[in-house]
mmCIF file of C-alpha atoms in Angstrom:
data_model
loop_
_atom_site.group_PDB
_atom_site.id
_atom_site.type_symbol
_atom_site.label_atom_id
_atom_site.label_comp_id
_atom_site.label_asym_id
_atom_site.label_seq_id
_atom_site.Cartn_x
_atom_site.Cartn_y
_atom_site.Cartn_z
ATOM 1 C CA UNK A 1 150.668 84.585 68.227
ATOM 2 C CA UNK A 2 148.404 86.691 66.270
ATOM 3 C CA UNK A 3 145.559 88.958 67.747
ATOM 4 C CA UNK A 4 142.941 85.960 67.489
ATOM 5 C CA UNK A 5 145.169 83.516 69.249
ATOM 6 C CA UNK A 6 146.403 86.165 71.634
ATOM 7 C CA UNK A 7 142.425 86.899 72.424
ATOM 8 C CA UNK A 8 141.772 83.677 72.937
ATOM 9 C CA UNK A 9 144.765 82.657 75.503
ATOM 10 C CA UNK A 10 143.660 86.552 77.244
ATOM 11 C CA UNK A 11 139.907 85.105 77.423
ATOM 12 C CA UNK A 12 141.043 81.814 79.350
ATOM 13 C CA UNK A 13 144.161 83.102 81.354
ATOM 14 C CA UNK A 14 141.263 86.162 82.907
ATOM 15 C CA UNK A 15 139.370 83.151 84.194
ATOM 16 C CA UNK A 16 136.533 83.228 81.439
ATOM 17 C CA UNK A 17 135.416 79.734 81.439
ATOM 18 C CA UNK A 18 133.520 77.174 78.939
ATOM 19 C CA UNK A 19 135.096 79.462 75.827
ATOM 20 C CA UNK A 20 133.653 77.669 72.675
ATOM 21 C CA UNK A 21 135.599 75.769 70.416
ATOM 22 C CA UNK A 22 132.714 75.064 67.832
ATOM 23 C CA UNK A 23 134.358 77.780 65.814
ATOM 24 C CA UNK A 24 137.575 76.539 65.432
ATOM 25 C CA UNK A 25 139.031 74.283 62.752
ATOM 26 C CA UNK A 26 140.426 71.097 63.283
ATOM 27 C CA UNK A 27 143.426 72.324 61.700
ATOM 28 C CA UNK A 28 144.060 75.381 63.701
ATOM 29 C CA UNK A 29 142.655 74.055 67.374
ATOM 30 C CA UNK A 30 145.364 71.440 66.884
ATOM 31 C CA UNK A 31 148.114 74.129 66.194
ATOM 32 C CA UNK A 32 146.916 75.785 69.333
ATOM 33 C CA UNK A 33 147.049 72.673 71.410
ATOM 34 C CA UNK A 34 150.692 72.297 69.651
ATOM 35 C CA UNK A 35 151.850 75.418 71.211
ATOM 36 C CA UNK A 36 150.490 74.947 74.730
ATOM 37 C CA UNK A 37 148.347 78.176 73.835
ATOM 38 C CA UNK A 38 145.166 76.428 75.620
ATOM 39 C CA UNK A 39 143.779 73.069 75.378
ATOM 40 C CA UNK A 40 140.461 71.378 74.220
ATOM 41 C CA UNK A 41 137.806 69.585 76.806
ATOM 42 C CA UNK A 42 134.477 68.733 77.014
ATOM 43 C CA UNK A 43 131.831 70.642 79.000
ATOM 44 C CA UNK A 44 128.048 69.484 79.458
ATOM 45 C CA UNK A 45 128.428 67.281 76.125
ATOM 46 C CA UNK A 46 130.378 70.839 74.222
ATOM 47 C CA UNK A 47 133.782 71.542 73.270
ATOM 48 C CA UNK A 48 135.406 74.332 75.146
ATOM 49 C CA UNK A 49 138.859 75.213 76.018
ATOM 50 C CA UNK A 50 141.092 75.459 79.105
ATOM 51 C CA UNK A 51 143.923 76.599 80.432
ATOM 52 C CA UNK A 52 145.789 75.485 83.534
ATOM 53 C CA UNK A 53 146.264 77.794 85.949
ATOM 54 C CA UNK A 54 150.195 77.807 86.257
ATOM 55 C CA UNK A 55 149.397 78.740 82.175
ATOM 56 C CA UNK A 56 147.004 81.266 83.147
ATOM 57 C CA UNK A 57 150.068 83.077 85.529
ATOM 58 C CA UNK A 58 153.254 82.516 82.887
ATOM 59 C CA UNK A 59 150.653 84.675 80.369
ATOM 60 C CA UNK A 60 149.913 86.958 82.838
ATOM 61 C CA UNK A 61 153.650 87.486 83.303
ATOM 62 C CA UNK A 62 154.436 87.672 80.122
ATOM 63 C CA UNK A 63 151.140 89.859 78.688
ATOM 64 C CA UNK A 64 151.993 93.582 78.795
ATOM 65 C CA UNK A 65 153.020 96.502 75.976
ATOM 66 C CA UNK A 66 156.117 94.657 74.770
ATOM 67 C CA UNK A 67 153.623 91.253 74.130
ATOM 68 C CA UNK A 68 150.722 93.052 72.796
ATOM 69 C CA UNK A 69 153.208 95.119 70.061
ATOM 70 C CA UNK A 70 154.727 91.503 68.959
ATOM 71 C CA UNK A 71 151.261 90.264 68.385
ATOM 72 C CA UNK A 72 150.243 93.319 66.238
ATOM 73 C CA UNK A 73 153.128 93.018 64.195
ATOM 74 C CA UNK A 74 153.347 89.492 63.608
ATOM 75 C CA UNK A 75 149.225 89.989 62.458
ATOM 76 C CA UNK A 76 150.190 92.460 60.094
ATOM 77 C CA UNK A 77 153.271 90.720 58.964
ATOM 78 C CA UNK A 78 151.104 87.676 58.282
ATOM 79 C CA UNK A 79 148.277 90.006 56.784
ATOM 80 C CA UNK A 80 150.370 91.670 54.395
ATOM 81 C CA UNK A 81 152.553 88.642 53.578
ATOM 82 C CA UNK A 82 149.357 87.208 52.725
ATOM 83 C CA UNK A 83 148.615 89.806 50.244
ATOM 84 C CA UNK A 84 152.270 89.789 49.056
ATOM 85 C CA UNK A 85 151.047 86.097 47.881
ATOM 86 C CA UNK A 86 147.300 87.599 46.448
ATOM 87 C CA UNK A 87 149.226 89.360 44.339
ATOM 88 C CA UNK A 88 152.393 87.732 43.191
ATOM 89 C CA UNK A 89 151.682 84.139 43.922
ATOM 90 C CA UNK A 90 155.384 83.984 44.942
ATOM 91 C CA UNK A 91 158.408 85.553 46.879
ATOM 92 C CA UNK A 92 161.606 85.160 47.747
ATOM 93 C CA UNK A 93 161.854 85.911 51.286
ATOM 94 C CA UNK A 94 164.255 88.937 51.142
ATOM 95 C CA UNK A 95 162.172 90.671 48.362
ATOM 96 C CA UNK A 96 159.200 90.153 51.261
ATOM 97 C CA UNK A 97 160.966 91.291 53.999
ATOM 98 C CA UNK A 98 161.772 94.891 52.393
ATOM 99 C CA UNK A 99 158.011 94.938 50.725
ATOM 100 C CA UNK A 100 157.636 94.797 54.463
ATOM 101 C CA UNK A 101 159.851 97.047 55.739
ATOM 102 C CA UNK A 102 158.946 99.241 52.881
ATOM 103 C CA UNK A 103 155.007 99.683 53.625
ATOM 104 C CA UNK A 104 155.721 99.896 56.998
ATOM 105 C CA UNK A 105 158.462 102.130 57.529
ATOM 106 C CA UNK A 106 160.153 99.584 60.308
ATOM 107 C CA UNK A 107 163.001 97.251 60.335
ATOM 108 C CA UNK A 108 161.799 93.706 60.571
ATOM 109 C CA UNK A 109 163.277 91.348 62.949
ATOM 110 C CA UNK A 110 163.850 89.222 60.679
ATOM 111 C CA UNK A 111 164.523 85.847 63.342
ATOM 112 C CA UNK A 112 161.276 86.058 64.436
ATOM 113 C CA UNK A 113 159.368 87.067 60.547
ATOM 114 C CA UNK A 114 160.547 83.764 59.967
ATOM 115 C CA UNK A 115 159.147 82.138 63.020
ATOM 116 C CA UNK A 116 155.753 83.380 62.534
ATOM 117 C CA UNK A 117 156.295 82.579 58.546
ATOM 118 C CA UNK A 118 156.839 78.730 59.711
ATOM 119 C CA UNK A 119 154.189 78.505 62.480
ATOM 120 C CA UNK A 120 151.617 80.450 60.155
ATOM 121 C CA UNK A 121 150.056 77.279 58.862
ATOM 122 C CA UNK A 122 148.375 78.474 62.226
ATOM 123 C CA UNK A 123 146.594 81.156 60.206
ATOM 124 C CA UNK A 124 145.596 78.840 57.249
ATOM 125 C CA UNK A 125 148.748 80.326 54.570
ATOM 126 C CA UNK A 126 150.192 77.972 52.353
ATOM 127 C CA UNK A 127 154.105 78.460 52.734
ATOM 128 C CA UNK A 128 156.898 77.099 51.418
ATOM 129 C CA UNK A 129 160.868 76.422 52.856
ATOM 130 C CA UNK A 130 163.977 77.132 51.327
ATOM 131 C CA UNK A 131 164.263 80.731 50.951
ATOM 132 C CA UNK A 132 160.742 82.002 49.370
ATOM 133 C CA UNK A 133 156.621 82.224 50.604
ATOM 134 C CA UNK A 134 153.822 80.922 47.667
ATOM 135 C CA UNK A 135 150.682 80.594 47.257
ATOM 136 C CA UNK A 136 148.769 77.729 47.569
ATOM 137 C CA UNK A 137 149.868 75.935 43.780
ATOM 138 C CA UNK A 138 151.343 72.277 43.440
ATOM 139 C CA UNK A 139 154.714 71.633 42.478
ATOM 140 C CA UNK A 140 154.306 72.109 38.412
ATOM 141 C CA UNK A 141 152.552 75.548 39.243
ATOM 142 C CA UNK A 142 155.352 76.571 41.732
ATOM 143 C CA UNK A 143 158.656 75.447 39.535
ATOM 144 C CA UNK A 144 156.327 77.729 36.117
ATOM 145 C CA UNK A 145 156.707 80.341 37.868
ATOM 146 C CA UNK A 146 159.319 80.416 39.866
ATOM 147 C CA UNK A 147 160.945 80.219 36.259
ATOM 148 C CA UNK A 148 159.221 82.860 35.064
ATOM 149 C CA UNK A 149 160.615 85.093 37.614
ATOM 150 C CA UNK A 150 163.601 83.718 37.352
ATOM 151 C CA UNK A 151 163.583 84.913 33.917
ATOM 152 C CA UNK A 152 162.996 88.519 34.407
ATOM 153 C CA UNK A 153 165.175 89.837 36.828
ATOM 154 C CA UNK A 154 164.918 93.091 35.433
ATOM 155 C CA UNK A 155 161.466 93.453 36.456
ATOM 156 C CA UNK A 156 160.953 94.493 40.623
ATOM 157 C CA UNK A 157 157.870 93.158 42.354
ATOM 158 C CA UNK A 158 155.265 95.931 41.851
ATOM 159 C CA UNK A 159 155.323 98.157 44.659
ATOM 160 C CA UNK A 160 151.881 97.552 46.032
ATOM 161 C CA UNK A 161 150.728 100.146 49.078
ATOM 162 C CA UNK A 162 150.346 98.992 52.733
ATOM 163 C CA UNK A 163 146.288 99.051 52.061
ATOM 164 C CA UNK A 164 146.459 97.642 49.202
ATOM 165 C CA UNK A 165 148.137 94.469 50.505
ATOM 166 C CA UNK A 166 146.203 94.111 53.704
ATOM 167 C CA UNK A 167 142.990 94.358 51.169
ATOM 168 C CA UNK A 168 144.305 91.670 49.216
ATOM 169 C CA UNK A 169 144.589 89.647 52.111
ATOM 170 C CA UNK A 170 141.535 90.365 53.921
ATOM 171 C CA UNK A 171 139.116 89.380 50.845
ATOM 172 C CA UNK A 172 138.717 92.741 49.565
ATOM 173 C CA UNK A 173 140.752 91.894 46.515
ATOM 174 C CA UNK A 174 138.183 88.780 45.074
ATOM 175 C CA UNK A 175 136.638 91.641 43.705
ATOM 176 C CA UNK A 176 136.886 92.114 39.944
ATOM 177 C CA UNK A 177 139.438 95.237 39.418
ATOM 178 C CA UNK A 178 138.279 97.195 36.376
ATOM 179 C CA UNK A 179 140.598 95.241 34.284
ATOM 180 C CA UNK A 180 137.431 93.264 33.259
ATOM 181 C CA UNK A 181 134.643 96.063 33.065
ATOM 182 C CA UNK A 182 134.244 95.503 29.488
ATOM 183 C CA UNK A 183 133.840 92.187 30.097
ATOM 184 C CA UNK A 184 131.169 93.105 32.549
ATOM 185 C CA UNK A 185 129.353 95.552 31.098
ATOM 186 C CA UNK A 186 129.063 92.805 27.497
ATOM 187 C CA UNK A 187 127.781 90.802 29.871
ATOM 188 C CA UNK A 188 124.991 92.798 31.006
ATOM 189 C CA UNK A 189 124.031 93.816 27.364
ATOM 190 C CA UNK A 190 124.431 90.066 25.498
ATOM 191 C CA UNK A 191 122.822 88.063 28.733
ATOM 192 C CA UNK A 192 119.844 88.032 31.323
ATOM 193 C CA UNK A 193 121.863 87.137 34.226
ATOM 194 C CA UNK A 194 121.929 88.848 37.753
ATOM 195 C CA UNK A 195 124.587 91.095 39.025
ATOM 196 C CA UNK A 196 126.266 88.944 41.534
ATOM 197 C CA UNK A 197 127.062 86.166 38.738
ATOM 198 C CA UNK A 198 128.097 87.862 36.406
ATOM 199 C CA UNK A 199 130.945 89.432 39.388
ATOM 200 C CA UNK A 200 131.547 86.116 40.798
ATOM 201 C CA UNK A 201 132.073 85.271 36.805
ATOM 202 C CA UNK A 202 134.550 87.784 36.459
ATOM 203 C CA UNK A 203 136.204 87.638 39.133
ATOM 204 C CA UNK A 204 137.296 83.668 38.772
ATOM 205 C CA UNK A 205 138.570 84.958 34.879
ATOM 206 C CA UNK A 206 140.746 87.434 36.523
ATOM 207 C CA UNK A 207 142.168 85.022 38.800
ATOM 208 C CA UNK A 208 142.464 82.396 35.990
ATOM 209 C CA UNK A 209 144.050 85.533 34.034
ATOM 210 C CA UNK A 210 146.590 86.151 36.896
ATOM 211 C CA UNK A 211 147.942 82.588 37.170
ATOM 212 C CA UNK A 212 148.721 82.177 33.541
ATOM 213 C CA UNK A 213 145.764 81.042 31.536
ATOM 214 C CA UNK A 214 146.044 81.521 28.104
ATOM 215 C CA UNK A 215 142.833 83.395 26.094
ATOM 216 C CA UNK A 216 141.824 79.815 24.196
ATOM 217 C CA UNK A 217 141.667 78.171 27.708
ATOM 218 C CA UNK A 218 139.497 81.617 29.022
ATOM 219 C CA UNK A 219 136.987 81.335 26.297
ATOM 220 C CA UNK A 220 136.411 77.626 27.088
ATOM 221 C CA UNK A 221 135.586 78.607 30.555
ATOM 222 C CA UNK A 222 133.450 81.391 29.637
ATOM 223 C CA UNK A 223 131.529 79.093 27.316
ATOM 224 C CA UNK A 224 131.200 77.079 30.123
ATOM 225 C CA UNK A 225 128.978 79.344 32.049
ATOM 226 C CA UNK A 226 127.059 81.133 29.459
ATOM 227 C CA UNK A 227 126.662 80.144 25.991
ATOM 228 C CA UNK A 228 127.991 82.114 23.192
ATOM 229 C CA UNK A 229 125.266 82.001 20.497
ATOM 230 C CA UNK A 230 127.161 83.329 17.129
ATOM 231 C CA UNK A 231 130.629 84.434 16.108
ATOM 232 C CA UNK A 232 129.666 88.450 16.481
ATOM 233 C CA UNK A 233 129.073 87.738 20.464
ATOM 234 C CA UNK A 234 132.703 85.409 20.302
ATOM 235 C CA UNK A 235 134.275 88.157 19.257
ATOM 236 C CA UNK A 236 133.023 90.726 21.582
ATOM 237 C CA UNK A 237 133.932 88.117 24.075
ATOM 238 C CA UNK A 238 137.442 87.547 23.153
ATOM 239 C CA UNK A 239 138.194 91.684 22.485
ATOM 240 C CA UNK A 240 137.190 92.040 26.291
ATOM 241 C CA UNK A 241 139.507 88.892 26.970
ATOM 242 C CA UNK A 242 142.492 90.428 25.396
ATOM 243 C CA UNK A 243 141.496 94.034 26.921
ATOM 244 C CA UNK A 244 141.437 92.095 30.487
ATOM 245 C CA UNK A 245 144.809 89.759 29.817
ATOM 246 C CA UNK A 246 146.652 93.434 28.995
ATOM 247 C CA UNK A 247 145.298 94.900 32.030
ATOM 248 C CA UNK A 248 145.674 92.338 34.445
ATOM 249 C CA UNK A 249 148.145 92.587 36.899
ATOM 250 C CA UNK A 250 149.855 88.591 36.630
ATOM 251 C CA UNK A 251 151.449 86.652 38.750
ATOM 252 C CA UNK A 252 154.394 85.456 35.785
ATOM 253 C CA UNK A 253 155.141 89.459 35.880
ATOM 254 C CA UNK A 254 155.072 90.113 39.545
ATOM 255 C CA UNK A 255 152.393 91.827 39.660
ATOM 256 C CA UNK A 256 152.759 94.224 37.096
ATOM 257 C CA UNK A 257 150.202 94.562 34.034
ATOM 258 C CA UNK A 258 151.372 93.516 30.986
ATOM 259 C CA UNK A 259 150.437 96.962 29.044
ATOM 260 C CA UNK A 260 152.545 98.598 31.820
ATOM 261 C CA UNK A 261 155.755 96.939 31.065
ATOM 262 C CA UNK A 262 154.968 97.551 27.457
ATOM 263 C CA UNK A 263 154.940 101.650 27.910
ATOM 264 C CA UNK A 264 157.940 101.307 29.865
ATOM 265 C CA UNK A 265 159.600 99.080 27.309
ATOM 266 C CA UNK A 266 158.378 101.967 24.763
ATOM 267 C CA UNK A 267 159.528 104.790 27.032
ATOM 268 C CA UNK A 268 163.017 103.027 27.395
ATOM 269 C CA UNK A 269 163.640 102.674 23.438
ATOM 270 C CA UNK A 270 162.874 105.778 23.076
ATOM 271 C CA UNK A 271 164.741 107.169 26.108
ATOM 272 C CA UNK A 272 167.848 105.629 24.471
ATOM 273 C CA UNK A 273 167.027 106.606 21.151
ATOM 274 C CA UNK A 274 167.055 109.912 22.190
ATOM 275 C CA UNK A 275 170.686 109.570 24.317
ATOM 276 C CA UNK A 276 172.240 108.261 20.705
ATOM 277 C CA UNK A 277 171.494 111.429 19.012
ATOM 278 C CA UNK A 278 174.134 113.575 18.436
ATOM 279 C CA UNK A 279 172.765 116.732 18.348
ATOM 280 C CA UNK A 280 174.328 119.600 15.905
ATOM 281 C CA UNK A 281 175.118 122.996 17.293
ATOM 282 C CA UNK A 282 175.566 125.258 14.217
ATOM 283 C CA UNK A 283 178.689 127.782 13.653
ATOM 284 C CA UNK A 284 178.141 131.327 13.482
ATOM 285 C CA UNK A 285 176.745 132.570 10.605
ATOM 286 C CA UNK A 286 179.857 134.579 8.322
ATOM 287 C CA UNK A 287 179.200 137.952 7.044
ATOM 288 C CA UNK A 288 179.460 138.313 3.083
ATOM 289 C CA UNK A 289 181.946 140.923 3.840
ATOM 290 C CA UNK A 290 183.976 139.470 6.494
ATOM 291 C CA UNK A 291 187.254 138.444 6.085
ATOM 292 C CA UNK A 292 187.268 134.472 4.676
ATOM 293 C CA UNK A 293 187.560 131.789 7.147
ATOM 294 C CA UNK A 294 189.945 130.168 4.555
ATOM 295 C CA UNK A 295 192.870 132.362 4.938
ATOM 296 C CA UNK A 296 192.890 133.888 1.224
ATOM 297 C CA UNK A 297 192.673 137.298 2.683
ATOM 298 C CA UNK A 298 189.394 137.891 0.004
ATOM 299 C CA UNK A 299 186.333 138.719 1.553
ATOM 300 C CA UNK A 300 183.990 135.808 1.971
ATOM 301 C CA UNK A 301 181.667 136.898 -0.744
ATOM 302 C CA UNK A 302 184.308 137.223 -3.128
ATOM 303 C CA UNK A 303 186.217 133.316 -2.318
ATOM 304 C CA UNK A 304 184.173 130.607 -0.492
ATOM 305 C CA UNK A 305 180.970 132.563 -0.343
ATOM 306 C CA UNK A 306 180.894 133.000 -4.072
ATOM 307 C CA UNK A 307 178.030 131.626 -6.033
ATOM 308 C CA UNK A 308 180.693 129.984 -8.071
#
């Protein structure tokens, strides 16, 4: 369970009848009725739910600290698996288990991660079998970029922070990330349009940005929502569509912007530049009346030092 099943079985097992289902999907009241978790009925012409009473005593049996820590974990797990797939669109399922272990500072039980990965269809996430979690893409989507992952195994999954994930997957990441304040901000100066588009504008050209659209394919979208009257306003358009693509943390480079991975490609060179330099430590400097280093027995002034 997570913590809004788990509240919902506690609300029926403590005897709370006629519990609404009008706010339940389809979808997930079937999942519940799947697990035995309660069970739809009809009260006074509305849907409610139920549970037996030889349910009601196995949960009460059951609930306690042990319970309740399983369902907090397993609703974070989901959380920031969910925000694993905001941000990378796809995982292998041992790079998500240490993301996990790594934001939370505890070892995963990795039996029952999986468990809760294949019942959390439960909790409306698109996953996949066979050894990795994506987002919701169709088959030509998935096999792109599982190649281009594939392709760059030099590159780790960005290390995203514990809030950062659970942002992502709690809807605080539709937002438009400053990636695309230029884009904004021409916006504001070149149209008359209200705030709120002009975000919800931005925001779908990030997301376009960070599944793989190309800057051609951008511009026809943002010509599709506000017209671009003369080449001096396409410009301005397409320098804040390059600025966003280079600052846009993508899916194809697991999460990482592509401007990052250009400093550190930068930084590398010239790390190993630097290690391929052999670096010249000069002699001491010989006295024009020492004895010659070359054995003559002259002074050094008079043999190699010589002007001559």
């Amino acid at each position: 369970m997570n913590e809004d099943a788990y509240e919902l079985v506690k609300k029926l097992a403590d005897g709370k009848e006629g519990v609404s289902g009008e706010d339940y999907s389809f979808s997930y009241a079937s999942k519940i009725v799947s697990r035995a978790w309660a069970f739809p009925a009809i009260q006074d012409g509305r849907r409610i739910w139920i549970l037996p009473k030889e349910l009601r005593a196995a949960f009460h049996e059951a609930d306690g600290q042990k319970l309740q820590q399983q369902v907090r974990e397993n609703t974070e797990w989901i959380l920031l698996t969910k925000g694993m797939l905001h941000n990378y669109g796809y995982i292998e399922h041992g790079a998500a288990i240490s993301t996990l272990e790594r934001v939370s500072g505890a070892e995963v039980d990795i039996q029952r991660y999986f468990e809760v990965m294949r019942l959390c269809s439960y909790y409306e996430l698109n996953m996949a079998t066979g050894g990795f979690v994506s987002a919701g893409l169709d088959f030509e989507e998935k096999e792109e970029l599982i190649t281009h992952h594939e392709t760059r195994p030099e590159i780790p999954y960005y290390p995203f922070s514990k809030k950062q994930l659970i942002k992502a997957a709690s809807g605080g990441g539709i937002e438009p990330s400053e990636s695309m304040d230029p884009l904004i901000e021409m916006v504001k100066t070149s149209y008359d349009v209200d705030q709120e588009e002009i975000l919800d504008h931005a925001s779908l050209l990030e997301g376009l940005l960070k599944e793989g659209m190309n800057i051609n394919e951008l511009l026809e979208v943002f010509q599709e929502a506000f017209e671009i009257p003369n080449k001096k306003v396409m410009e301005q358009v397409a320098d804040t569509l390059v600025y966003a693509n280079n600052h846009t943390r993508m899916w194809m480079l697991k999460g990482h912007k592509p401007v990052e991975l250009s400093r550190q490609k930068q930084a590398a060179f010239k790390e190993e530049t630097r290690e391929k330099v052999v670096p010249f430590t000069q002699d001491r400097k010989i006295g024009r009346n020492e004895p010659c280093p070359c054995g003559s027995g002259k002074k050094y002034k008079k043999c190699c030092g010589s002007p001559k």
